[in-house]
Each structure stands twice: as structure tokens, then as C-alpha cells.
Coordinates of C-alpha atoms in Angstrom, one line a residue:
X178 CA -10.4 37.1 -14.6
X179 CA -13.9 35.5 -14.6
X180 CA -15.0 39.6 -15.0
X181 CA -13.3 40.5 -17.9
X182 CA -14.1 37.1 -19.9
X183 CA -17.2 37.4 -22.2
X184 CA -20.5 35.5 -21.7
X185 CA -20.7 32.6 -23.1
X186 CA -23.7 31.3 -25.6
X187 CA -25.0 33.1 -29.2
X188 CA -23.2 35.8 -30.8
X189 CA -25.9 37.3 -32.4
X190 CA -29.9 37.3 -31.9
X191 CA -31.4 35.3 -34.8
X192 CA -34.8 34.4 -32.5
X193 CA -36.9 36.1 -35.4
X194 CA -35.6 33.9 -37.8
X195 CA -36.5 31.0 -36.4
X196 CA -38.7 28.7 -38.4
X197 CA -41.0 25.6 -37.5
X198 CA -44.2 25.1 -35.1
X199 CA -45.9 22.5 -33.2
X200 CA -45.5 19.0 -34.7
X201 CA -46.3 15.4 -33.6
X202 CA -42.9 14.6 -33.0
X203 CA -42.3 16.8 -30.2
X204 CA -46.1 16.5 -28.8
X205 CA -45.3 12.6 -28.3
X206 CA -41.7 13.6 -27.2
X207 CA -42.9 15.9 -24.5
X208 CA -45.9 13.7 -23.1
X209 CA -43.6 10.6 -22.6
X210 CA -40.9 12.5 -20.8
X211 CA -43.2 14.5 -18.8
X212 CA -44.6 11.0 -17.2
X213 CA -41.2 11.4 -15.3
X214 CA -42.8 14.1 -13.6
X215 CA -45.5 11.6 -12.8
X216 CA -43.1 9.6 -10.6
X217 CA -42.5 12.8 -8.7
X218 CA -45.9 13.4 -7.6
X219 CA -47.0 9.9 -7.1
X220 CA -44.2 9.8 -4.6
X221 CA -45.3 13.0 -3.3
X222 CA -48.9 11.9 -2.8
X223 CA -48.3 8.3 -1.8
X224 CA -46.5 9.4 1.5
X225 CA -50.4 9.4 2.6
X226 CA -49.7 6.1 3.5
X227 CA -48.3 7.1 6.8
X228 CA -51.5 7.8 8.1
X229 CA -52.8 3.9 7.9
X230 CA -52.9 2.3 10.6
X231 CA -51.7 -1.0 9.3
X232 CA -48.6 0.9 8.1
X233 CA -48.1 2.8 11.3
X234 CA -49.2 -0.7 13.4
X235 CA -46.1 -2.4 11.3
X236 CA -43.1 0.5 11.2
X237 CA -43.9 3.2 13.6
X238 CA -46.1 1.4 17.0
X239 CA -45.0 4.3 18.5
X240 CA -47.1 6.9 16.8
X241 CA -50.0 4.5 16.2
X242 CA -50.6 4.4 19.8
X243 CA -50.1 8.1 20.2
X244 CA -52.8 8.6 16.8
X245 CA -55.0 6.4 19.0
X246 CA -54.8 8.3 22.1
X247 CA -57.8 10.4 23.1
X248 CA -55.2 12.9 25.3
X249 CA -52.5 13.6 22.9
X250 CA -51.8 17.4 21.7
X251 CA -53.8 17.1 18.3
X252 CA -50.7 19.4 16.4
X253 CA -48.2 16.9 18.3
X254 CA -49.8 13.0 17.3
X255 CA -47.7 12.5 14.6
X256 CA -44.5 13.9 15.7
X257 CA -41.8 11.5 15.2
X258 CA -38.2 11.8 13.3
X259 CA -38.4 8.3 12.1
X260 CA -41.7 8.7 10.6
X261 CA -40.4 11.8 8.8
X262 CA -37.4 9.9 7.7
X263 CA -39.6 7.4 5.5
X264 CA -40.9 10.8 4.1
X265 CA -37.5 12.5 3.7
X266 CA -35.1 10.2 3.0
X267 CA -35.9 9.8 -0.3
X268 CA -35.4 13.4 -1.2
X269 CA -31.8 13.4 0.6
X270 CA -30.9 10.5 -1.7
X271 CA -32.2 12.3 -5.0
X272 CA -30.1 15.3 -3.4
X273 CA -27.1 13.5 -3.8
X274 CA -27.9 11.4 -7.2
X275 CA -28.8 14.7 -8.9
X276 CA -25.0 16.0 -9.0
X277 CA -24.1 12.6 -10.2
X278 CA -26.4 12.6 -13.0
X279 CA -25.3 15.8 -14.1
X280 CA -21.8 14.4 -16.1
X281 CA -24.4 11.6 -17.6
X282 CA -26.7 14.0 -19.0
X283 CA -24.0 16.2 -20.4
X284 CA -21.7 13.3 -21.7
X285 CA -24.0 10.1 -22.5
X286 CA -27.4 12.6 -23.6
X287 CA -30.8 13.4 -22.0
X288 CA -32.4 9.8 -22.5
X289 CA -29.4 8.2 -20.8
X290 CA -30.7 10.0 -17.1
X291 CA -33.8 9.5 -17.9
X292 CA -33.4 6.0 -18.3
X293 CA -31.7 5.3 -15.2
X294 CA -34.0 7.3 -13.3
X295 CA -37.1 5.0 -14.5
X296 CA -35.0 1.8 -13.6
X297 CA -34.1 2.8 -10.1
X298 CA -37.3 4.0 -9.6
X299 CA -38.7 0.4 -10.1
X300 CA -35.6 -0.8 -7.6
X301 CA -37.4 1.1 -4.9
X302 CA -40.9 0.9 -5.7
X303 CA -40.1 -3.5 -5.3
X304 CA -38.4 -2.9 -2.5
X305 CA -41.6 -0.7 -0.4
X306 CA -43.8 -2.9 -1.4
X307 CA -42.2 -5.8 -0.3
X308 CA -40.5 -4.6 3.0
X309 CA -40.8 -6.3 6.0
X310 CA -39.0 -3.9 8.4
X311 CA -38.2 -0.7 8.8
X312 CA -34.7 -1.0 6.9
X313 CA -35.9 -2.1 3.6
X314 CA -38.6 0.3 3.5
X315 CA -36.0 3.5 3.9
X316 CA -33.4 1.5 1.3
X317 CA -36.3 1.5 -0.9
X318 CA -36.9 5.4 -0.2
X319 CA -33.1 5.5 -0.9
X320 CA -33.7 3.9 -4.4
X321 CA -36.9 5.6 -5.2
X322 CA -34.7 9.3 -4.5
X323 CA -32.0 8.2 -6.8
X324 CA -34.5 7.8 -9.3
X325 CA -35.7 11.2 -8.4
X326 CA -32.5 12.8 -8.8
X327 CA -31.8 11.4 -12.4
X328 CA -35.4 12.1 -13.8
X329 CA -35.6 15.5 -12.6
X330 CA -32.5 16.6 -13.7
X331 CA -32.7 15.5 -17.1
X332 CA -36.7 15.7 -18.3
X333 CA -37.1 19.9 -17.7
X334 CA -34.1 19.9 -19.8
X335 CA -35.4 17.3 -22.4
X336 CA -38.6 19.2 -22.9
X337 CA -36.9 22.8 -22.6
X338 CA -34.7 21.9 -25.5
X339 CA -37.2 19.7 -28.1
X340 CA -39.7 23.2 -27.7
X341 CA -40.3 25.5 -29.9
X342 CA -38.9 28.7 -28.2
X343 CA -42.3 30.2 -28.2
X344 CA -43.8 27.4 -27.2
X345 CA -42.0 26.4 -24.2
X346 CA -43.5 27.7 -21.2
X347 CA -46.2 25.8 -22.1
X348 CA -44.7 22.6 -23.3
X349 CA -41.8 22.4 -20.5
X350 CA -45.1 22.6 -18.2
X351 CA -46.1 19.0 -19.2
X352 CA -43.6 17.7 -16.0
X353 CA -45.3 19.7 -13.9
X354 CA -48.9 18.3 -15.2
X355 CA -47.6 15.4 -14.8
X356 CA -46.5 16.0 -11.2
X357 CA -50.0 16.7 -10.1
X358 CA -52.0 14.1 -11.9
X359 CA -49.6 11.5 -10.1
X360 CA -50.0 13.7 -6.7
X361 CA -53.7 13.2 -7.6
X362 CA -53.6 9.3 -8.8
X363 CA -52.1 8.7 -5.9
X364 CA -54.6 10.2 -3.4
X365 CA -57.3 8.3 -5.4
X366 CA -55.2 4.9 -5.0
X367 CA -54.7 5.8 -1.1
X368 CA -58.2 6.5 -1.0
X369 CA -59.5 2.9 -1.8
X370 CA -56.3 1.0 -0.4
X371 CA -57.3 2.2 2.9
X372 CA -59.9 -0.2 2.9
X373 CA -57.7 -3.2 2.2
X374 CA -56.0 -4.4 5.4
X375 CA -53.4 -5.2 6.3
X376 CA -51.6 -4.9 3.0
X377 CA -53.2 -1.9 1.2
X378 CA -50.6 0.0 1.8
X379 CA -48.5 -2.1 0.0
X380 CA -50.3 -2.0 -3.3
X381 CA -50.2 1.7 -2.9
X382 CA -46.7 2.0 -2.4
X383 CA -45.7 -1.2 -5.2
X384 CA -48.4 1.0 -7.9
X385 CA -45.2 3.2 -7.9
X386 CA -43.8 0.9 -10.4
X387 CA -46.8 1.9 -13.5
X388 CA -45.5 5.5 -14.4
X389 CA -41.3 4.2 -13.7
X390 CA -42.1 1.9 -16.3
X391 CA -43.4 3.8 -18.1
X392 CA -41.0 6.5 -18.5
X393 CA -38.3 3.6 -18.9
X394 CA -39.7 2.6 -21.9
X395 CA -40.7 6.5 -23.1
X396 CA -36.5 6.9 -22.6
X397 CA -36.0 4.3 -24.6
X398 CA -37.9 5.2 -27.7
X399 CA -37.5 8.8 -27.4
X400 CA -34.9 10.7 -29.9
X401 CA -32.1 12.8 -28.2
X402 CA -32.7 16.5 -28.3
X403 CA -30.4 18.1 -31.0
X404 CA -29.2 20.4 -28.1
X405 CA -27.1 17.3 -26.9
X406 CA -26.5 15.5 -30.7
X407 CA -24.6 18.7 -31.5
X408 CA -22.7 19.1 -28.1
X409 CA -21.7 15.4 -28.1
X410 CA -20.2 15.9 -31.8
X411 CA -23.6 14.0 -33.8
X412 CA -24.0 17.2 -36.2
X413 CA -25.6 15.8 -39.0
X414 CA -27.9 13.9 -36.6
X415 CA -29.0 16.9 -34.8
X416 CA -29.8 19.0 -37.7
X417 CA -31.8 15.8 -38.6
X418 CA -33.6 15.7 -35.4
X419 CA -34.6 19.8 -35.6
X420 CA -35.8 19.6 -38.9
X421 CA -37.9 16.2 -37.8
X422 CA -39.4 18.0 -34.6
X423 CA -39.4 21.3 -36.3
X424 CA -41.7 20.0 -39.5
X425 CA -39.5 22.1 -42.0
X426 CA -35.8 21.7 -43.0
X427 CA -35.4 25.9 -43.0
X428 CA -33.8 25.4 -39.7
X429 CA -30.6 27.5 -40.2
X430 CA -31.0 29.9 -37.4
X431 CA -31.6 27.7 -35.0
X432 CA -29.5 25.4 -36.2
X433 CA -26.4 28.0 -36.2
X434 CA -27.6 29.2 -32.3
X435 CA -26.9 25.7 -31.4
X436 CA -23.9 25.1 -33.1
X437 CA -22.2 28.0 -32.2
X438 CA -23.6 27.2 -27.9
X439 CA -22.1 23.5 -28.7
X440 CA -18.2 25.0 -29.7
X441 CA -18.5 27.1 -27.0
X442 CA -19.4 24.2 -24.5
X443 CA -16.9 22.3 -25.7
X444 CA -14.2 24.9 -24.1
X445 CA -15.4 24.5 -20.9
X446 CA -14.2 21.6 -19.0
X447 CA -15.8 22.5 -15.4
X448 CA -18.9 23.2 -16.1
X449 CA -19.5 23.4 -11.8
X450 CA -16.1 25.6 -11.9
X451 CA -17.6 27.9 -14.8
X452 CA -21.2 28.1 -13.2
X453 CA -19.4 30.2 -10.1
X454 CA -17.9 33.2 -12.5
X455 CA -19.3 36.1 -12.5
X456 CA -21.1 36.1 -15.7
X457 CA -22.9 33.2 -14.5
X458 CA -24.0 34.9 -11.4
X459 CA -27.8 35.7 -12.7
X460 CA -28.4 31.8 -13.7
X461 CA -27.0 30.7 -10.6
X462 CA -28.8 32.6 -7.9
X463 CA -31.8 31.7 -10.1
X464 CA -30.9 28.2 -10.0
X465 CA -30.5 28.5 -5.9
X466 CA -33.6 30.9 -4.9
X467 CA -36.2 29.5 -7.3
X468 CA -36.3 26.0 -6.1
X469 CA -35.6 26.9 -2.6
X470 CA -39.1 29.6 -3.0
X471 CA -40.8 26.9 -4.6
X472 CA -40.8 24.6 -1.5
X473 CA -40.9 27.0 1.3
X474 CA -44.1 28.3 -0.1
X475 CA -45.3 25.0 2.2
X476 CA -46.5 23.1 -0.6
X477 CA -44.7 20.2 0.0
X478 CA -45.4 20.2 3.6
X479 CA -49.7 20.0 2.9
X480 CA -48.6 17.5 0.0
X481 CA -46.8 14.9 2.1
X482 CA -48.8 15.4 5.0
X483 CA -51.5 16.4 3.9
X484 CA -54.1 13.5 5.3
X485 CA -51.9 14.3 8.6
X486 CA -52.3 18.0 8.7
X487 CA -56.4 17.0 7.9
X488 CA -56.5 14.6 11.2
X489 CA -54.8 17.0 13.6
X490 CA -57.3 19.5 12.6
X491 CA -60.2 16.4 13.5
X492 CA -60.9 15.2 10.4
X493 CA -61.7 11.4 10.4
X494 CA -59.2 8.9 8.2
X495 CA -61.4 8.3 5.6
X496 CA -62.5 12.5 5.4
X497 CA -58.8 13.6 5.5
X498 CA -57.7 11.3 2.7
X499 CA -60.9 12.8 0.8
X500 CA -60.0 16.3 1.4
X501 CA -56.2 15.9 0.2
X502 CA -57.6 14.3 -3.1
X503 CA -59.8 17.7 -3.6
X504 CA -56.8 19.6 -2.9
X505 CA -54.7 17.5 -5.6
X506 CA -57.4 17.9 -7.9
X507 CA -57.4 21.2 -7.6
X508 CA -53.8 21.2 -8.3
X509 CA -54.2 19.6 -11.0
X510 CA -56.4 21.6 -12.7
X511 CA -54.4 24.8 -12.1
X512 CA -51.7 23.6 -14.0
X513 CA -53.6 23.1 -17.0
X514 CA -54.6 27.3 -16.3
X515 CA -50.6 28.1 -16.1
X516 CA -50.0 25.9 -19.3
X517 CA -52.8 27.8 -21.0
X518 CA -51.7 31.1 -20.1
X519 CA -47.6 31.3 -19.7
X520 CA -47.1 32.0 -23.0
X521 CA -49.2 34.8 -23.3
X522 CA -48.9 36.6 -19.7
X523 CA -45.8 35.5 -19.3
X524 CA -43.5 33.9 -15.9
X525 CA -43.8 37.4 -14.0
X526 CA -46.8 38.2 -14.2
X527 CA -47.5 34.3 -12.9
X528 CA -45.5 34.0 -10.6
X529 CA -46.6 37.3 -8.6
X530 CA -50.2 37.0 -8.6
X531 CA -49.6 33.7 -7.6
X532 CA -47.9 34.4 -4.6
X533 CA -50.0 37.1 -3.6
X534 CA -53.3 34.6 -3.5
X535 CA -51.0 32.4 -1.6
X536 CA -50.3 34.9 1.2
X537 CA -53.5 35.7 1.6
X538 CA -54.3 31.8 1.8
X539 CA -51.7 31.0 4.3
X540 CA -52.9 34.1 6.3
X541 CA -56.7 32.7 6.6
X542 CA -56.0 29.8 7.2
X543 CA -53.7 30.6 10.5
X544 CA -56.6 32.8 11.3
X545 CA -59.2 29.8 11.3
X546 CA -57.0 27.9 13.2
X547 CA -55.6 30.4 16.2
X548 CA -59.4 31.5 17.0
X549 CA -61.0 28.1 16.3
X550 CA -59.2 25.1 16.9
X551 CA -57.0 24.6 19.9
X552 CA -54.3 21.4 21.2
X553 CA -57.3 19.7 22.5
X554 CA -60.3 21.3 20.5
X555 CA -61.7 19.3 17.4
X556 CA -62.1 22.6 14.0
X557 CA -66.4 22.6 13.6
X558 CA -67.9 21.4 10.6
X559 CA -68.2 24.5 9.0
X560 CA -64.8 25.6 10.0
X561 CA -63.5 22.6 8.5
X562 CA -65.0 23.3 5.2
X563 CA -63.7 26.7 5.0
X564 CA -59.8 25.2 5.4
X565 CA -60.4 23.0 3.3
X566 CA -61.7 25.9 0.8
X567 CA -58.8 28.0 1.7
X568 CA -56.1 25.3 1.3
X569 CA -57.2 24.9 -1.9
X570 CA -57.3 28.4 -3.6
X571 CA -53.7 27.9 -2.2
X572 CA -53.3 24.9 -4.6
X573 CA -55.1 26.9 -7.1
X574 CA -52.8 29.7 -6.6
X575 CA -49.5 27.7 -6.6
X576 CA -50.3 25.8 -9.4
X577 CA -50.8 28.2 -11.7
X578 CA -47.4 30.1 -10.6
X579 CA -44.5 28.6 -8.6
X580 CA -45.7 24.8 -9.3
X581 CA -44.4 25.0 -12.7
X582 CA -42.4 27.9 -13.0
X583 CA -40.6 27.0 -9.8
X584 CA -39.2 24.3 -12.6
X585 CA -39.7 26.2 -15.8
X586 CA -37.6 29.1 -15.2
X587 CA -34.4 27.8 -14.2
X588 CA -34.6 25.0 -16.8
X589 CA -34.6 27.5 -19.3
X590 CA -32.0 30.3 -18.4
X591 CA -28.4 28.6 -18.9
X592 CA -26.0 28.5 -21.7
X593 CA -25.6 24.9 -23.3
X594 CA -21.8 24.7 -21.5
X595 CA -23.3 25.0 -17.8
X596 CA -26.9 23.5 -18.6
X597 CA -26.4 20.5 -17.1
X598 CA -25.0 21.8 -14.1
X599 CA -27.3 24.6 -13.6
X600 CA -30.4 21.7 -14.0
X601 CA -28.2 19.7 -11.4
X602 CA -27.8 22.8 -9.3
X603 CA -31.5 23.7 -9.0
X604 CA -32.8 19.6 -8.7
X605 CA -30.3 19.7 -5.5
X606 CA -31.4 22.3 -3.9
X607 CA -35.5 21.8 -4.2
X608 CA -34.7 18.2 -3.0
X609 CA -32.4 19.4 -0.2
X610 CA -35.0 22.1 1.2
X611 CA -37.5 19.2 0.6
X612 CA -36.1 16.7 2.6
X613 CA -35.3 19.9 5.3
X614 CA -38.9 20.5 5.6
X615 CA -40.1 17.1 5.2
X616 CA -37.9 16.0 8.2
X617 CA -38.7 19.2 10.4
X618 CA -42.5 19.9 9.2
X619 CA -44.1 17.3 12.4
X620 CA -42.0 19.1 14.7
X621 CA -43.0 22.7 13.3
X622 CA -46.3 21.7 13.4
X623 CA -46.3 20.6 16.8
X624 CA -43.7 23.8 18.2
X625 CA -45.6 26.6 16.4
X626 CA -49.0 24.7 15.5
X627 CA -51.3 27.7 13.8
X628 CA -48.2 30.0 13.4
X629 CA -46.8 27.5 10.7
X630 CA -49.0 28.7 8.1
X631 CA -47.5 32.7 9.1
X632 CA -44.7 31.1 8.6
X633 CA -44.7 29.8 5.2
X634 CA -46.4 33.1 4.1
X635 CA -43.4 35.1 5.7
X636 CA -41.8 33.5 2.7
X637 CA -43.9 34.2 0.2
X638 CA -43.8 37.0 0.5
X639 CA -40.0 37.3 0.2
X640 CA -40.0 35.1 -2.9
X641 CA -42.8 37.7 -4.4
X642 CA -40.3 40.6 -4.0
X643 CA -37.6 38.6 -5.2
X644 CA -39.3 38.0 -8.6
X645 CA -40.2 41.6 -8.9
X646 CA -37.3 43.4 -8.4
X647 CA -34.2 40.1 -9.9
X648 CA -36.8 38.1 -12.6
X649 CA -36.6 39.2 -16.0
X650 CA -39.3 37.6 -18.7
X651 CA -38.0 35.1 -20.3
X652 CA -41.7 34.4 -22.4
X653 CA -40.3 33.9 -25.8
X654 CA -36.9 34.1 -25.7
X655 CA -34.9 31.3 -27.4
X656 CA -32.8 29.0 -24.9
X657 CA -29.3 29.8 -26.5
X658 CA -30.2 33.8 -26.6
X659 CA -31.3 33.9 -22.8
X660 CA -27.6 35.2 -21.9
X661 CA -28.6 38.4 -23.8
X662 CA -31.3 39.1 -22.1
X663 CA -29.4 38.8 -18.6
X664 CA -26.8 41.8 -19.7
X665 CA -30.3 44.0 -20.6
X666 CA -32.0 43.3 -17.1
X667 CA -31.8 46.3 -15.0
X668 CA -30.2 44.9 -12.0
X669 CA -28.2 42.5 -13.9
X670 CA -26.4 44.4 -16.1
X671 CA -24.5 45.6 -13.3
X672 CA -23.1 42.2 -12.6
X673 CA -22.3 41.0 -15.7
X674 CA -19.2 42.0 -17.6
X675 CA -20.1 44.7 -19.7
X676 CA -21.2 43.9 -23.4
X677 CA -22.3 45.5 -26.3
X678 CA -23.6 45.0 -29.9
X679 CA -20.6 44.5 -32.6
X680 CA -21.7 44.5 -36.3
X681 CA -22.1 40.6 -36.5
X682 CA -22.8 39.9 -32.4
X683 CA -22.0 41.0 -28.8
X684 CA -19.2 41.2 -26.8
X685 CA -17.6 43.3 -23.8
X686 CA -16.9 46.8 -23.8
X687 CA -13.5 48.5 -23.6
X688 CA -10.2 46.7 -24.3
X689 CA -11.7 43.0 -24.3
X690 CA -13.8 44.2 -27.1
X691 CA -11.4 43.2 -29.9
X692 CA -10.6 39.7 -28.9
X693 CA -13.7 38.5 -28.3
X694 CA -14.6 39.7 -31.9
X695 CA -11.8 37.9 -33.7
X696 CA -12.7 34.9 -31.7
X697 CA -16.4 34.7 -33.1
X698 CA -15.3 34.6 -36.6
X699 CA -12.6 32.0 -35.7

């Protein structure tokens, strides 16, 4: 019974043994993977295109004509399910080419995904750039997602496992630095393109192709972490590769942590099957809540639509795509704070404040909006600023906290045997509740207009509980020693099967005690 059977990963804690620090090789290592992230939030940002009217003129007629009309419901202009499709379908595709990619990261290495993620990403960034009708454009959304999928499920874990384990918060952050500055670049690039018609939009969405490359060519001359050397039978390599990123060859700890998570992999066949037992249970609803949190704070939904959300309120074209490059700034910039600071405060302490700014945002905002701006009332000047101000504190907020960590955390929980799978898992579910909100946000907008922004802080609020009462910190603790810390938590010690300290390592209490012991000094 999964119950009775003991958790899987290190049999003893040997974190304070561990030797090494911060070398080149992993600096390099960890910049060119994080440009993966890069794709991410150029994709995120470019979506501004939808609001040029070229772009709209050429796909969606429909919804240029109702931007251009003087009586149209200012929260309802943009409401249109094909126009959210070219937004969403690309995160329903990466949905589904996550779970694939999962076996390939697990069986082929980390550089294998993230190589297949930078080639389909240039597939689809050729394709939007060249489309002629509406058809190519989503099959080009299609490829970009696929190249989503395989990226983001294999670059957390790439930099999770090349960091030092006190280190890693801040190191593993790089994807999520890189996310921004490509939200940012490409608000800058939508910026000028705006001013080249008819085909600006084009360059915008074909510029997709620079960071793709990119990381095509970073996965090709990267080395494989020695996490996935040991577990696809490359021993001697991997120890080569820790000592090399590592800087000294007294590796031994770490080394044995890694080789004792790889024999233990090995026995598990299933690694989906095995994530579902009960001494799973904590990395699995970590790997379902976090990313779902992560996107219902709204983020995404001021990201994508952000130049949108900026015109309903009555900004002009050329004002909204200014004010959704302060706000990606700003983003920007936050991350750099939580990289500075997560390994010293730690992910709770984060993630909490965080989301206690961003209630307070969402709740002003709403505010602004319910006394001062109405279906057919253009927002003042000054009441303009002050969103704009407001929205981003939010980014400030949510940069520093659930931007990263939302990614962080659950790449960094699981036992070498489900690691893949759990990466898979959490990938799947922030691009399913992306493409959910994606597809529904016009329509929100335009049902519940101010109440929108109550609505996303509803949630916040629940994720903020949710980290204080089921998040342990994990600031510090080594990758392959994270399973310990689980059967310690006070909530999750309950769930677990029941384990305590033998003379050379851990295992359950009562009359599974014995076996598990004989099978660690098999």
C-alpha cells in the first residue's frame, strides 16, 4: 500500500557537508538556459499586437470596427472568442506538449527539451510572421505553445539542479528574469512597430525568433546536469560535471545524495503512477495549487491585454502601449529584488508580503474604476495616472513573490524519480489556467467590468492563506533532502507515512521499519 511504503529520495541528511560555491561554469550554464524564459515573456508581451489596427483590419474586422466605434460599451470593444483564441491557443498547445516532454527530459536529459523547445519555437515564430490568414496565424500559436511546453518543463529543472543548494532561489530565478525582460523587450518592440504600417506587426511577432535561437544554440553547448548523467547510468560523467560546476572535486556528499536519488529512480517505472501515492501528496498539491495561484493572481490577464485593459479605460493606442511597457519595467526590476533577497528571507516570507501588496492593489484599483470610470465614461487624467501607479506596485508586488516563486517552488520540491513529472505536472497546469483565463478574460471584463479586479484579489487572498498554513521553507535545503523536510512540516507529517531517524538514515515507524533499513545498505 502506497501508505505503508517509504518516501523515496536521501537516506540520510549530508546538506552540511556539502562542498563547492558559485563558479563560472554554472553562471554561464544558468544565463543561457534562463533565455528560455525569455521566449515565455516575449510571447507574453507580444500579444500587444492585437491592439493594432492593421493586425485587427487583417484577422479580426469584426473588432476593429467595434474599437472604432464611438458607442460601444468601453469594458466590451474587444470582446471576441476568436481574438482570445490567437492569445490562448498557444498556451492549450504547450498544455498538452508539456506531458509529452516529460519522458524526453527524464530519458534523453534536460538539453534534449530544451532543444526542441527552441526549434519549435522558431517553427511558429516563421509561421506568425508570415501568415496570411487567420489559420496560419493560430498553427503558428500551436507551434509557438509546443515550444512553450518543452522549454518550461525542462529549464526550472536545468537550473534547480546545476545550483548550488544555497544558491538556488536565487539562481533558478534567472527564468523568471528572463521572463520579464522579454515581457519588457517586447513592449519596447510593440512600441515602435506600431508606427510601421501595415506590416509592423509582423516584425513584432517574426522578432520571436532572436531569443528561440538563442536558447537553441545555449542547449546545444550547454553540459547536462549531473542530476540526469547519474539517472541515465553516465556516473563517472556526472561526478565530472559536479566537480566542474562545483570548482572542487570534494563532492562526495553531494555526489552520494545523487546517487543514492538515481537507484532509487531507477525502481520506479511510472513516474505519473508514483506521483499519485500518498507520500507524494505534499509535492503534488504543490505542483497543482502553485501554478494555478500564480495565474489567478491576474497577472497574465494585464500582461496579455494589457494595451487592451489601458484603451477600455481611454487611454489612446500609442499611451496604452506606453503604460504596459512601465508596468513591464517594473516587473522587471522586481525580479531582480526577489533574486537579491530569496535566499536570505526566504519563499514565505515572499510570497506572503507579496500577496498582501497585491490585494491591496487589485482592491484600489476596482475602487478607481467603480466611482470613476463608467461603460461610456473616459478615467480623467489624473485618475489614469493613479491606475497606472497602482497596477504597477502590483507588478512590483508579484514580481518580487509569486512571479518567480510561483516557478521556484515546485521546481524544487520533488524526489529525482517523479521530478520530471512533477515539472510536467505544474508546466500543465499554469498553461491550462493560462489559456482558461486568456480565452475568458474579454468576456470577464465585459460581464463584471470593475468587479474583475475583486475578483482576482478574492484569490489572492486564498493563495496567501494557502502558503501560510501548507508552505514549508525550503531556503537552503538541498534538492534530494527536500522529502525530509516534508515528514517535519506540521500539517504534513500527518499525510506522509510515518518516518523516523535510524542510525545511518530515515525510514517508517512501526513494522516497516526493518525492511526499509536493510534495503538502504543493499
Amino acid at each position: 500500500m502506497a501508505g505503508s511504503m517509504p518516501p523515496r529520495g536521501v537516506t540520510k541528511e549530508r546538506a552540511a557537508e556539502y562542498k563547492g560555491h558559485m563558479t563560472f561554469a554554472v553562471a554561464m550554464a544558468c544565463i543561457v538556459a534562463a533565455i528560455g524564459g525569455s521566449i515565455f515573456g516575449y510571447d507574453i508581451g507580444i500579444s500587444g499586437v492585437n491592439t493594432m489596427d492593421p493586425f485587427l483590419e487583417k484577422f479580426f474586422p469584426v473588432v476593429f470596427r467595434r474599437k472604432n466605434s464611438p458607442t460601444r460599451n468601453n469594458y466590451c470593444k474587444y470582446d471576441n472568442q476568436a481574438l482570445s483564441a490567437f492569445t490562448s491557443s498557444l498556451y492549450l498547445a504547450g498544455q498538452v506538449s508539456t506531458l509529452a516532454a516529460a519522458p524526453v527530459t527524464r530519458n534523453y536529459g534536460r538539453r534534449a527539451s530544451i532543444i526542441c523547445g527552441g526549434i519549435s519555437f522558431l517553427i511558429g515564430a516563421a509561421l506568425n510572421a508570415a501568415a496570411g490568414n487567420l489559420a496560419i496565424l493560430i498553427i503558428g500559436r500551436i507551434m509557438l505553445g509546443v515550444g512553450i511546453g518543452f522549454g518550461n518543463q525542462a529549464v526550472p529543472l536545468y537550473l534547480s539542479e546545476m545550483a548550488p543548494a544555497h544558491l538556488r532561489g536565487g539562481l533558478n530565478m534567472m527564468f523568471q528574469l528572463a521572463t520579464t525582460l522579454g515581457i519588457f523587450t517586447a513592449n519596447m518592440i510593440n512600441f515602435g512597430t506600431q508606427k510601421i504600417k501595415p506590416w509592423g506587426w509582423r516584425l513584432s511577432l517574426g522578432l520571436a525568433a532572436a531569443p528561440a535561437l538563442l536558447m537553441t544554440i545555449g542547449g546545444i553547448l550547454l553540459p547536462e546536469t549531473p542530476n540526469s548523467l547519474i539517472e541515465r547510468g553516465h556516473v563517472e560523467e556526472g561526478r565530472r560535471v559536479l566537480e566542474l560546476i562545483r570548482g572542487t572535486a570534494e563532492v562526495d556528499a553531494e555526489f552520494t545524495d545523487m546517487t543514492e536519488a538515481s537507484e532509487l529512480a531507477k525502481t520506479i517505472k511510472h513516474p505519473f503512477r508514483s506521483i499519485l501515492e500518498r507520500r507524494n501528496r505534499p509535492q503534488l498539491v504543490m505542483a497543482v495549487c502553485m501554478p494555478a495561484f500564480q495565474i489567478l493572481t491576474g497577472i497574465n490577464s494585464i500582461l496579455f491585454y494589457a494595451p487592451v485593459l489601458f484603451q477600455s479605460m481611454g487611454f489612446g493606442a500609442s499611451a496604452a502601449l506606453y503604460s504596459s511597457m512601465l508596468t513591464g519595467a517594473v516587473l522587471l526590476f522586481s525580479t531582480l529584488i526577489s533574486i537579491a533577497t530569496v535566499d536570505r528571507l526566504g519563499r514565505r516570507k515572499l510570497l506572503i508580503s507579496g500577496g498582501i501588496q497585491m490585494i491591496v492593489c487589485q482592491v484600489i484599483v476596482a475602487a478607481i474604476l467603480a466611482v470613476k470610470f463608467s461603460a461610456d465614461k473616459q478615467l480623467s487624467r489624473s485618475c489614469s495616472i493613479a491606475v497606472v501607479m497602482v497596477i504597477c506596485l502590483f507588478m512590483l508586488a508579484f514580481g518580487w513573490s509569486w512571479g518567480p516563486l510561483g516557478w521556484t517552488v515546485p521546481s524544487e520540491i520533488f524526489a529525482l524519480e517523479t521530478r520530471s513529472a512533477g515539472q510536467s505536472i505544474t508546466v500543465a497546469v499554469n498553461l491550462f489556467f493560462t489559456f482558461v483565463i486568456a480565452q475568458a478574460f474579454l468576456s470577464l471584463l465585459c460581464a463584471f467590468k470593475f468587479a474583475i479586479f475583486i475578483f482576482f484579489a478574492c484569490w489572492i487572498a486564498v493563495m496567501t492563506a494557502f502558503v501560510h498554513v501548507f508552505l514549508p521553507e525550503t531556503k537552503g535545503v538541498p534538492i534530494e533532502e527536500m522529502v525530509l523536510l516534508w515528514s517535519k512540516h506540521r500539517f504534513w507529517k500527518n499525510v506522509m507515512p510515518d518516518i523516523m531517524p535510524l542510525e545511518d538514515g530515515w525510514g517508517p515507524c512501526g513494522d516497516s521499519a526493518p525492511a526499509y533499513e536493510s534495503n538502504i545498505h543493499k
